[in-house]
Short mmCIF file of C-alpha atoms in Angstrom, two decimals:
data_model
loop_
_atom_site.label_atom_id
_atom_site.label_comp_id
_atom_site.label_asym_id
_atom_site.label_seq_id
_atom_site.Cartn_x
_atom_site.Cartn_y
_atom_site.Cartn_z
CA UNK A 1 10.91 7.07 12.34
CA UNK A 2 8.22 4.65 13.29
CA UNK A 3 5.66 3.82 10.68
CA UNK A 4 1.84 5.14 12.32
CA UNK A 5 -1.45 3.63 11.62
CA UNK A 6 -4.33 6.08 11.40
CA UNK A 7 -5.52 5.48 14.72
CA UNK A 8 -2.39 6.45 16.19
CA UNK A 9 -4.14 9.80 17.49
CA UNK A 10 -6.74 7.84 18.98
CA UNK A 11 -4.36 5.34 21.01
CA UNK A 12 -2.37 8.94 22.22
CA UNK A 13 -5.70 10.24 23.10
CA UNK A 14 -6.84 7.41 25.42
CA UNK A 15 -3.29 7.23 27.24
CA UNK A 16 -2.05 4.19 25.27
CA UNK A 17 1.62 3.02 25.97
CA UNK A 18 3.33 3.38 22.72
CA UNK A 19 6.20 0.59 21.56
CA UNK A 20 8.24 0.25 18.68
CA UNK A 21 6.21 -3.01 17.07
CA UNK A 22 8.17 -4.53 13.88
CA UNK A 23 8.79 -0.59 13.04
CA UNK A 24 5.52 0.48 13.99
CA UNK A 25 4.04 2.57 16.70
CA UNK A 26 1.57 0.06 18.66
CA UNK A 27 -0.06 0.18 21.78
CA UNK A 28 1.00 -2.32 24.57
CA UNK A 29 -1.30 -1.74 26.97
CA UNK A 30 -4.00 0.82 27.66
CA UNK A 31 -3.82 1.02 31.31
CA UNK A 32 -3.52 -2.53 32.58
CA UNK A 33 -2.88 -5.68 30.28
CA UNK A 34 -4.46 -8.05 32.31
CA UNK A 35 -7.76 -6.00 32.61
CA UNK A 36 -7.94 -5.90 28.53
CA UNK A 37 -7.17 -9.50 28.31
CA UNK A 38 -10.19 -10.61 30.86
CA UNK A 39 -12.43 -7.64 29.32
CA UNK A 40 -12.37 -9.43 25.71
CA UNK A 41 -12.93 -13.22 27.28
CA UNK A 42 -15.89 -11.66 29.45
CA UNK A 43 -16.77 -8.82 27.25
CA UNK A 44 -15.60 -7.17 24.19
CA UNK A 45 -12.52 -5.17 23.05
CA UNK A 46 -10.91 -4.38 19.99
CA UNK A 47 -7.45 -4.19 19.06
CA UNK A 48 -5.64 -1.99 16.47
CA UNK A 49 -4.08 -4.47 13.95
CA UNK A 50 -3.39 -1.94 11.18
CA UNK A 51 0.20 -2.66 10.54
CA UNK A 52 -0.90 -6.04 9.32
CA UNK A 53 -0.98 -5.57 5.29
CA UNK A 54 -3.83 -6.84 3.58
CA UNK A 55 -2.68 -8.24 -0.21
CA UNK A 56 -5.58 -8.59 -3.40
CA UNK A 57 -4.16 -10.58 -5.64
CA UNK A 58 -6.54 -10.59 -8.88
CA UNK A 59 -6.54 -12.23 -12.16
CA UNK A 60 -7.47 -15.21 -14.11
CA UNK A 61 -5.61 -17.57 -12.32
CA UNK A 62 -4.96 -16.67 -8.99
CA UNK A 63 -6.63 -20.46 -7.40
CA UNK A 64 -3.78 -21.86 -10.05
CA UNK A 65 -1.43 -19.79 -8.18
CA UNK A 66 -2.55 -19.88 -4.90
CA UNK A 67 -2.86 -24.11 -5.28
CA UNK A 68 1.27 -23.33 -5.87
CA UNK A 69 2.04 -20.51 -3.39
CA UNK A 70 0.89 -21.68 0.12
CA UNK A 71 1.08 -24.97 2.03
CA UNK A 72 -2.58 -25.55 2.44
CA UNK A 73 -4.89 -26.06 -0.35
CA UNK A 74 -6.28 -23.77 -1.75
CA UNK A 75 -9.13 -25.77 -2.79
CA UNK A 76 -10.78 -26.19 0.44
CA UNK A 77 -12.03 -22.24 -0.66
CA UNK A 78 -15.16 -23.25 -2.61
CA UNK A 79 -18.04 -20.41 -0.74
CA UNK A 80 -17.74 -16.73 -1.77
CA UNK A 81 -15.98 -15.18 1.34
CA UNK A 82 -14.22 -18.18 3.05
CA UNK A 83 -10.91 -18.11 4.75
CA UNK A 84 -8.24 -20.04 5.09
CA UNK A 85 -5.02 -20.31 7.34
CA UNK A 86 -2.02 -21.42 5.45
CA UNK A 87 1.90 -21.16 6.09
CA UNK A 88 3.47 -19.81 2.92
CA UNK A 89 7.15 -22.03 2.81
CA UNK A 90 10.16 -21.33 1.07
CA UNK A 91 11.40 -23.99 -1.03
CA UNK A 92 13.42 -25.45 1.75
CA UNK A 93 10.56 -25.99 3.79
CA UNK A 94 11.05 -22.52 6.20
CA UNK A 95 8.00 -21.00 6.57
CA UNK A 96 8.23 -17.77 4.95
CA UNK A 97 5.30 -16.18 7.00
CA UNK A 98 2.18 -17.31 8.02
CA UNK A 99 -1.48 -15.80 6.79
CA UNK A 100 -5.11 -15.91 6.02
CA UNK A 101 -6.19 -16.26 2.57
CA UNK A 102 -10.00 -15.03 1.83
CA UNK A 103 -11.08 -16.33 -1.10
CA UNK A 104 -13.74 -13.46 -2.66
CA UNK A 105 -13.92 -14.39 -6.30
CA UNK A 106 -12.20 -16.61 -8.89
CA UNK A 107 -10.50 -13.25 -9.94
CA UNK A 108 -9.80 -11.55 -6.33
CA UNK A 109 -8.39 -13.35 -3.56
CA UNK A 110 -7.32 -11.44 -0.54
CA UNK A 111 -4.11 -12.29 1.66
CA UNK A 112 -3.50 -10.83 5.39
CA UNK A 113 0.14 -11.23 6.22
CA UNK A 114 2.48 -10.07 9.09
CA UNK A 115 3.58 -6.57 9.81
CA UNK A 116 6.87 -7.59 10.32
CA UNK A 117 6.86 -10.03 7.45
CA UNK A 118 5.03 -7.65 4.77
CA UNK A 119 8.25 -6.43 3.03
CA UNK A 120 9.70 -10.33 2.55
CA UNK A 121 6.42 -11.39 1.40
CA UNK A 122 5.89 -9.36 -1.08
CA UNK A 123 9.07 -9.30 -2.59
CA UNK A 124 8.75 -13.41 -2.26
CA UNK A 125 5.52 -13.12 -4.00
CA UNK A 126 6.35 -10.67 -6.18
CA UNK A 127 9.46 -13.45 -7.68
CA UNK A 128 6.77 -16.43 -7.69
CA UNK A 129 3.80 -13.90 -9.73
CA UNK A 130 6.71 -13.22 -12.60
CA UNK A 131 7.51 -17.35 -13.03
CA UNK A 132 4.36 -18.63 -12.21
CA UNK A 133 1.25 -16.01 -13.34
CA UNK A 134 2.99 -12.65 -14.81
CA UNK A 135 -0.41 -11.56 -15.94
CA UNK A 136 -1.95 -11.42 -12.17
CA UNK A 137 -1.76 -8.47 -10.08
CA UNK A 138 -1.00 -8.17 -6.68
CA UNK A 139 -1.67 -4.99 -4.74
CA UNK A 140 -0.74 -4.46 -0.87
CA UNK A 141 -3.84 -2.51 0.50
CA UNK A 142 -2.22 0.29 2.88
CA UNK A 143 -4.76 1.87 2.26
CA UNK A 144 -7.19 -0.14 4.35
CA UNK A 145 -6.80 -0.51 8.21
CA UNK A 146 -7.84 -3.19 10.16
CA UNK A 147 -10.02 -3.19 13.85
CA UNK A 148 -9.79 -6.83 15.28
CA UNK A 149 -13.31 -6.73 17.59
CA UNK A 150 -13.13 -9.82 19.71
CA UNK A 151 -15.14 -10.95 22.71
CA UNK A 152 -18.82 -13.13 23.57
CA UNK A 153 -20.11 -9.81 23.30
CA UNK A 154 -18.13 -8.07 19.62
CA UNK A 155 -21.30 -8.96 17.51
CA UNK A 156 -23.74 -7.32 19.74
CA UNK A 157 -21.48 -4.42 20.41
CA UNK A 158 -20.50 -4.22 16.29
CA UNK A 159 -23.59 -4.00 15.25
CA UNK A 160 -24.78 -1.17 17.54
CA UNK A 161 -21.51 0.39 16.13
CA UNK A 162 -22.21 0.35 12.41
CA UNK A 163 -25.79 0.11 11.32
CA UNK A 164 -26.19 -2.09 8.02
CA UNK A 165 -23.32 -4.00 9.80
CA UNK A 166 -25.95 -6.87 11.44
CA UNK A 167 -27.61 -7.65 8.41
CA UNK A 168 -24.73 -8.61 6.57
CA UNK A 169 -22.53 -10.21 8.63
CA UNK A 170 -25.28 -12.06 11.56
CA UNK A 171 -25.73 -15.43 9.53
CA UNK A 172 -22.01 -15.52 8.98
CA UNK A 173 -20.16 -18.34 10.00
CA UNK A 174 -16.81 -18.41 11.55
CA UNK A 175 -14.25 -18.38 8.99
CA UNK A 176 -15.61 -16.02 6.81
CA UNK A 177 -15.65 -12.42 5.47
CA UNK A 178 -18.24 -9.85 3.75
CA UNK A 179 -17.74 -7.17 1.87
CA UNK A 180 -20.36 -4.37 3.53
CA UNK A 181 -19.55 -1.14 0.88
CA UNK A 182 -16.26 0.05 1.35
CA UNK A 183 -15.96 -2.36 4.43
CA UNK A 184 -14.41 -5.79 4.45
CA UNK A 185 -15.64 -7.74 7.31
CA UNK A 186 -14.10 -10.53 8.33
CA UNK A 187 -15.82 -13.15 11.70
CA UNK A 188 -11.55 -14.57 12.30
CA UNK A 189 -8.87 -13.44 14.76
CA UNK A 190 -6.58 -14.16 17.05
CA UNK A 191 -7.95 -14.25 20.78
CA UNK A 192 -10.01 -17.53 20.61
CA UNK A 193 -13.29 -15.73 21.05
CA UNK A 194 -15.89 -15.02 18.58
CA UNK A 195 -14.91 -11.88 17.07
CA UNK A 196 -14.45 -9.99 13.79
CA UNK A 197 -11.71 -8.32 11.62
CA UNK A 198 -13.08 -5.33 10.23
CA UNK A 199 -11.00 -3.37 7.34
CA UNK A 200 -12.01 0.00 6.58
CA UNK A 201 -10.35 2.73 4.36
CA UNK A 202 -8.22 4.46 6.04
CA UNK A 203 -9.84 7.78 6.94
CA UNK A 204 -12.86 6.17 8.02
CA UNK A 205 -10.78 4.19 10.69
CA UNK A 206 -11.02 6.72 13.68
CA UNK A 207 -14.64 7.03 13.40
CA UNK A 208 -15.17 3.59 13.06
CA UNK A 209 -12.83 3.20 16.04
CA UNK A 210 -14.83 6.39 17.77
CA UNK A 211 -18.27 4.43 17.54
CA UNK A 212 -16.61 1.38 18.91
CA UNK A 213 -16.03 2.75 21.57
CA UNK A 214 -19.08 4.46 22.03
CA UNK A 215 -20.58 0.97 21.78
CA UNK A 216 -18.69 -0.09 24.92
CA UNK A 217 -15.80 -1.75 23.24
CA UNK A 218 -12.53 -1.55 25.35
CA UNK A 219 -9.26 -0.50 23.84
CA UNK A 220 -6.93 -3.31 23.88
CA UNK A 221 -3.35 -3.40 23.05
CA UNK A 222 -0.90 -5.93 21.79
CA UNK A 223 0.28 -7.28 25.35
CA UNK A 224 -3.44 -8.69 26.06
CA UNK A 225 -3.27 -9.80 21.94
CA UNK A 226 -0.28 -11.80 22.82
CA UNK A 227 -1.30 -13.43 25.86
CA UNK A 228 -5.04 -13.86 24.28
CA UNK A 229 -3.60 -16.06 21.31
CA UNK A 230 -1.12 -17.85 23.66
CA UNK A 231 -3.85 -18.91 26.01
CA UNK A 232 -5.97 -19.82 22.21
CA UNK A 233 -2.87 -21.84 20.95
CA UNK A 234 -2.14 -19.91 18.35
CA UNK A 235 1.49 -19.27 16.84
CA UNK A 236 3.02 -16.36 16.39
CA UNK A 237 5.08 -15.83 13.77
CA UNK A 238 9.24 -14.96 14.51
CA UNK A 239 8.57 -16.94 17.77
CA UNK A 240 6.92 -20.41 17.28
CA UNK A 241 7.70 -20.54 13.77
CA UNK A 242 9.94 -18.92 11.24
CA UNK A 243 12.40 -19.50 7.84
CA UNK A 244 14.63 -21.77 10.13
CA UNK A 245 11.71 -24.28 10.96
CA UNK A 246 8.57 -26.22 9.18
CA UNK A 247 5.56 -26.35 9.86
CA UNK A 248 5.37 -29.36 11.08
CA UNK A 249 7.94 -29.01 13.78
CA UNK A 250 5.55 -25.86 14.51
CA UNK A 251 2.50 -27.49 15.20
CA UNK A 252 1.31 -26.24 11.94
CA UNK A 253 0.67 -29.78 10.31
CA UNK A 254 -2.66 -29.34 10.54
CA UNK A 255 -2.16 -26.56 7.88
CA UNK A 256 -0.22 -28.58 5.14
CA UNK A 257 -2.13 -30.65 2.64
CA UNK A 258 0.26 -33.37 1.50
CA UNK A 259 -2.14 -35.12 0.22
CA UNK A 260 -2.64 -35.78 -3.65
CA UNK A 261 -0.57 -34.51 -6.90
CA UNK A 262 -0.53 -30.75 -6.36
CA UNK A 263 2.34 -29.50 -5.30
CA UNK A 264 3.14 -26.24 -3.92
CA UNK A 265 6.58 -24.49 -2.79
CA UNK A 266 8.18 -26.25 -0.05
CA UNK A 267 6.19 -29.76 -0.44
CA UNK A 268 9.51 -31.63 -1.48
CA UNK A 269 11.76 -31.02 1.61
CA UNK A 270 9.05 -31.69 3.77
CA UNK A 271 8.55 -34.83 2.32
CA UNK A 272 11.79 -35.52 2.50
CA UNK A 273 13.33 -34.04 5.89
CA UNK A 274 12.91 -35.82 9.24
CA UNK A 275 10.38 -35.33 11.42
CA UNK A 276 12.19 -35.20 15.03
CA UNK A 277 10.51 -32.39 16.56
CA UNK A 278 6.82 -30.74 17.52
CA UNK A 279 5.52 -28.24 19.43
CA UNK A 280 3.88 -29.30 22.35
CA UNK A 281 1.48 -27.20 25.35
CA UNK A 282 3.33 -27.16 28.73
CA UNK A 283 1.46 -25.72 32.56
CA UNK A 284 3.93 -24.62 34.71
CA UNK A 285 3.29 -26.93 37.96
CA UNK A 286 6.04 -24.98 39.85
CA UNK A 287 6.20 -21.58 40.78
CA UNK A 288 7.78 -18.62 38.46
CA UNK A 289 6.76 -18.07 34.67
CA UNK A 290 7.64 -19.47 31.58
CA UNK A 291 9.87 -17.47 28.67
CA UNK A 292 10.37 -17.87 25.01
CA UNK A 293 13.55 -19.58 24.97
CA UNK A 294 13.98 -21.12 28.14
CA UNK A 295 15.38 -24.51 28.00
CA UNK A 296 13.06 -27.52 28.44
CA UNK A 297 14.28 -30.48 29.55
CA UNK A 298 12.83 -33.94 28.58
CA UNK A 299 13.49 -37.99 29.12
CA UNK A 300 14.56 -37.86 25.45
CA UNK A 301 16.50 -34.67 24.99
CA UNK A 302 16.44 -31.07 25.42
CA UNK A 303 13.69 -28.46 23.54
CA UNK A 304 12.80 -24.99 23.45
CA UNK A 305 10.38 -22.62 24.95
CA UNK A 306 9.02 -20.79 21.83
CA UNK A 307 6.08 -18.56 23.70
CA UNK A 308 5.49 -18.75 27.37
CA UNK A 309 3.49 -16.18 29.71
CA UNK A 310 1.44 -15.65 32.46
CA UNK A 311 -2.13 -17.19 31.57
CA UNK A 312 -4.37 -14.44 33.72
CA UNK A 313 -7.32 -17.19 32.68
CA UNK A 314 -5.74 -19.94 34.33
CA UNK A 315 -4.21 -17.67 36.97
CA UNK A 316 -0.57 -19.60 35.95
CA UNK A 317 1.87 -20.00 33.54
CA UNK A 318 1.05 -21.46 30.22
CA UNK A 319 3.80 -22.06 27.00
CA UNK A 320 4.43 -23.49 23.66
CA UNK A 321 7.79 -25.19 23.31
CA UNK A 322 9.35 -27.51 21.01
CA UNK A 323 10.59 -30.98 21.96
CA UNK A 324 11.10 -34.24 20.37
CA UNK A 325 8.86 -36.08 19.03
CA UNK A 326 8.10 -38.93 21.26
CA UNK A 327 6.90 -36.53 24.13
CA UNK A 328 3.34 -37.38 25.03
CA UNK A 329 0.74 -35.72 26.93
CA UNK A 330 0.84 -36.23 30.17
CA UNK A 331 4.72 -36.16 30.63
CA UNK A 332 6.68 -33.94 33.29
CA UNK A 333 9.13 -32.41 31.88
CA UNK A 334 11.95 -29.73 33.52
CA UNK A 335 12.13 -25.78 32.51
CA UNK A 336 15.28 -23.74 33.02
CA UNK A 337 13.95 -20.70 34.72
CA UNK A 338 16.86 -18.24 35.80
CA UNK A 339 19.15 -21.34 36.48
CA UNK A 340 16.04 -23.12 38.52
CA UNK A 341 15.10 -26.59 37.22
CA UNK A 342 11.01 -26.09 37.55
CA UNK A 343 8.73 -28.68 36.98
CA UNK A 344 6.13 -28.36 34.23
CA UNK A 345 3.40 -31.05 32.50
CA UNK A 346 2.36 -31.48 28.78
CA UNK A 347 -0.88 -30.66 28.28
CA UNK A 348 -3.05 -30.31 25.44
CA UNK A 349 -3.59 -26.93 23.87
CA UNK A 350 -5.75 -24.60 22.64
CA UNK A 351 -5.42 -23.95 26.86
CA UNK A 352 -8.36 -21.42 26.84
CA UNK A 353 -11.20 -21.31 24.11
CA UNK A 354 -14.24 -19.15 24.00
CA UNK A 355 -13.60 -18.46 27.78
CA UNK A 356 -13.38 -21.39 29.49
CA UNK A 357 -10.39 -22.95 30.31
CA UNK A 358 -9.40 -26.71 29.00
CA UNK A 359 -5.96 -27.10 31.25
CA UNK B 1 4.73 10.77 39.50
CA UNK B 2 4.89 10.01 43.03
CA UNK B 3 8.31 9.97 44.34
CA UNK B 4 8.00 9.87 48.34
CA UNK B 5 10.72 12.32 50.22
CA UNK B 6 11.38 10.27 52.85
CA UNK B 7 12.55 7.23 50.98
CA UNK B 8 16.05 6.47 49.10
CA UNK B 9 16.06 5.62 45.57
CA UNK B 10 18.79 3.30 43.69
CA UNK B 11 19.59 4.20 39.69
CA UNK B 12 18.39 0.56 39.30
CA UNK B 13 14.66 1.55 40.67
CA UNK B 14 14.42 0.34 44.00
CA UNK B 15 13.24 2.46 47.00
CA UNK B 16 14.61 2.06 50.89
CA UNK B 17 13.07 2.96 53.98
CA UNK B 18 14.93 3.52 57.30
CA UNK B 19 12.43 1.76 59.90
CA UNK B 20 11.79 2.60 63.37
CA UNK B 21 12.92 -0.45 64.48
CA UNK B 22 16.64 0.37 62.58
CA UNK B 23 15.65 -2.20 59.75
CA UNK B 24 15.57 -1.07 56.02
CA UNK B 25 13.29 -2.03 53.84
CA UNK B 26 12.97 -2.04 50.23
CA UNK B 27 10.70 -2.37 47.09
CA UNK B 28 10.31 -0.92 43.34
CA UNK B 29 9.05 2.43 42.41
CA UNK B 30 6.27 3.46 40.68
CA UNK B 31 8.63 4.32 37.97
CA UNK B 32 9.40 0.54 37.67
CA UNK B 33 6.25 -1.11 38.27
CA UNK B 34 4.42 1.24 35.44
CA UNK B 35 7.32 0.22 33.38
CA UNK B 36 7.09 -3.58 34.15
CA UNK B 37 2.95 -3.52 34.39
CA UNK B 38 0.86 -6.38 35.77
CA UNK B 39 3.32 -7.88 38.08
CA UNK B 40 2.18 -11.71 38.77
CA UNK B 41 5.47 -13.21 40.27
CA UNK B 42 7.57 -12.38 43.13
CA UNK B 43 10.41 -14.08 44.70
CA UNK B 44 12.05 -13.10 47.62
CA UNK B 45 15.37 -13.39 49.27
CA UNK B 46 15.74 -16.45 52.10
CA UNK B 47 16.07 -15.02 55.36
CA UNK B 48 19.62 -14.51 56.59
CA UNK B 49 21.08 -14.56 53.43
CA UNK B 50 24.42 -11.62 53.31
CA UNK B 51 23.85 -9.34 50.79
CA UNK B 52 26.36 -6.66 49.68
CA UNK B 53 25.36 -3.75 47.74
CA UNK B 54 23.96 -3.86 44.65
CA UNK B 55 24.02 -7.64 44.47
CA UNK B 56 20.87 -9.55 42.77
CA UNK B 57 18.48 -10.46 45.45
CA UNK B 58 14.58 -10.08 44.05
CA UNK B 59 13.13 -11.15 41.34
CA UNK B 60 9.24 -9.52 39.87
CA UNK B 61 7.75 -10.80 37.17
CA UNK B 62 5.24 -8.94 35.35
CA UNK B 63 2.87 -10.45 32.20
CA UNK B 64 5.63 -9.08 29.75
CA UNK B 65 9.06 -9.59 31.56
CA UNK B 66 11.24 -10.69 34.44
CA UNK B 67 13.47 -8.16 36.21
CA UNK B 68 15.79 -8.22 38.34
CA UNK B 69 15.84 -6.75 41.92
CA UNK B 70 18.98 -5.18 43.34
CA UNK B 71 19.37 -4.54 47.13
CA UNK B 72 20.23 -0.84 47.50
CA UNK B 73 22.96 -1.20 50.36
CA UNK B 74 24.67 -4.54 52.66
CA UNK B 75 23.03 -6.17 54.72
CA UNK B 76 21.80 -9.69 56.18
CA UNK B 77 17.60 -10.25 55.22
CA UNK B 78 15.18 -10.01 58.21
CA UNK B 79 12.39 -10.93 56.20
CA UNK B 80 10.92 -11.38 52.97
CA UNK B 81 7.00 -9.79 52.62
CA UNK B 82 5.52 -13.08 52.05
CA UNK B 83 2.08 -11.24 51.34
CA UNK B 84 3.12 -10.82 47.54
CA UNK B 85 3.37 -14.34 46.63
CA UNK B 86 -0.75 -14.35 46.69
CA UNK B 87 -0.80 -10.53 45.75
CA UNK B 88 2.08 -9.41 43.50
CA UNK B 89 -0.45 -6.76 41.76
CA UNK B 90 0.16 -4.83 45.71
CA UNK B 91 2.82 -3.53 43.72
CA UNK B 92 0.92 -1.86 40.94
CA UNK B 93 -1.52 -1.12 43.27
CA UNK B 94 0.93 0.82 46.22
CA UNK B 95 4.61 0.49 45.29
CA UNK B 96 5.60 2.12 48.59
CA UNK B 97 3.99 -0.04 50.49
CA UNK B 98 4.43 -3.34 49.47
CA UNK B 99 8.22 -4.00 50.32
CA UNK B 100 9.84 -6.88 49.36
CA UNK B 101 12.27 -7.77 51.65
CA UNK B 102 13.51 -6.21 54.87
CA UNK B 103 17.28 -6.22 55.84
CA UNK B 104 19.21 -5.24 58.98
CA UNK B 105 21.85 -3.03 57.41
CA UNK B 106 26.16 -3.89 57.76
CA UNK B 107 26.54 0.29 57.98
CA UNK B 108 22.91 2.47 58.05
CA UNK B 109 24.75 4.87 56.80
CA UNK B 110 25.08 3.57 53.63
CA UNK B 111 21.43 4.81 53.02
CA UNK B 112 23.27 8.54 52.46
CA UNK B 113 25.06 7.36 49.43
CA UNK B 114 21.43 6.93 47.87
CA UNK B 115 19.53 9.30 46.08
CA UNK B 116 17.10 11.31 47.73
CA UNK B 117 13.53 11.94 45.82
CA UNK B 118 14.65 14.34 43.97
CA UNK B 119 18.06 13.29 42.22
CA UNK B 120 15.80 9.85 41.63
CA UNK B 121 13.49 12.12 39.10
CA UNK B 122 16.31 14.20 37.62
CA UNK B 123 16.96 10.66 36.77
CA UNK B 124 13.53 9.35 36.15
CA UNK B 125 13.81 11.83 33.81
CA UNK B 126 17.07 11.47 32.51
CA UNK B 127 16.09 7.72 30.98
CA UNK B 128 13.57 8.78 29.20
CA UNK B 129 15.49 11.14 26.85
#
């Protein structure tokens, strides 16, 4: 039996095509994935991301606990509401999950973790809590639904849908969050566009969704979410990284703070492991579509595509690929597409940001 | 769901149409394009290639996934539909007009071995459960 979000009935009403996503019945599209993609790049779309799990860590010493728990440096969070993207590693340096941490107060940090990782994340955090900070509380917030409103018109349409949000959220910078009554409004997202991720109590979610619909925000499925995040050069857990690779193998060195005395879980392993792989962007030069797990042949050895797709914005195919260190932007590589070697250029990513093609 | 009565169908969701000149056009069904979603790439077989029934001979790729297309019957490829290269979305818009390739059938009676619209509708229904 698949789990359902509080918005399940709204998806059925909108004739969504629903699929099993990490044990959740989720919309893959509402008709056309490509149209939904363009709508987010050009206007404003919304995604039900209630399958993702908010987790509240509360108590004195939460910051010290997070200093140890995650690979990015929690001390970068000094102003209320500020968010930080980070990986949580195991001792061997592999990625348990990637997540966002919001700093709400010294005794309240909110994490948002992936749906498919939620159970193991909670178990992992619980083990660490017992060991390091038994007085803290870790509370999964399954009572909250989450809607991502994304696109250049996301802000004005959110203000229209929810009177009162404008006053509190308008001045908010990207990567910050604010509590508005029972709502938690964060200026974050997974599309490369301006936008918000809003958490509301489960029972309020269908009303909020309806208000957004009436404000002209188009429902978008996880299909468009995937092509949008790939164009934006954002990693997807389970494809671009997992427990078998480190953040350094996965284009996430920028999220790991190795500096100073701070010890975090996985730091020792990261300092010792050879860094011989890297994540690069690829743009297909021949005809076809790059897909995950296709082999990549380079002058320095083989690699593998971790995420690949047709890019609706670029009207071509792009991918993230794990290849040997030493391969550089401007190099040409070959990709095995169903038995044929096709040429691809190594390019900088993100491929698209704020509606504009960058490659 | 639209399943034209004048076409023949395969279990792998291709349609086949006997043309006035004796050639057979092949495409994928409405049901197939709906499953795959927005089409972004089509690869058709080279002209002159000889195909056996059920042979993998073309590829359609949607944003979501790649899918092989199989020849419904044996024959020689007369043409690939070059228009699809620039407009793969026409498969979504009008799957029964968007033929992928044309065959000169080895034996035109092979079409009789394929499903008619009623049988295909039942096949689609059975796969849904």
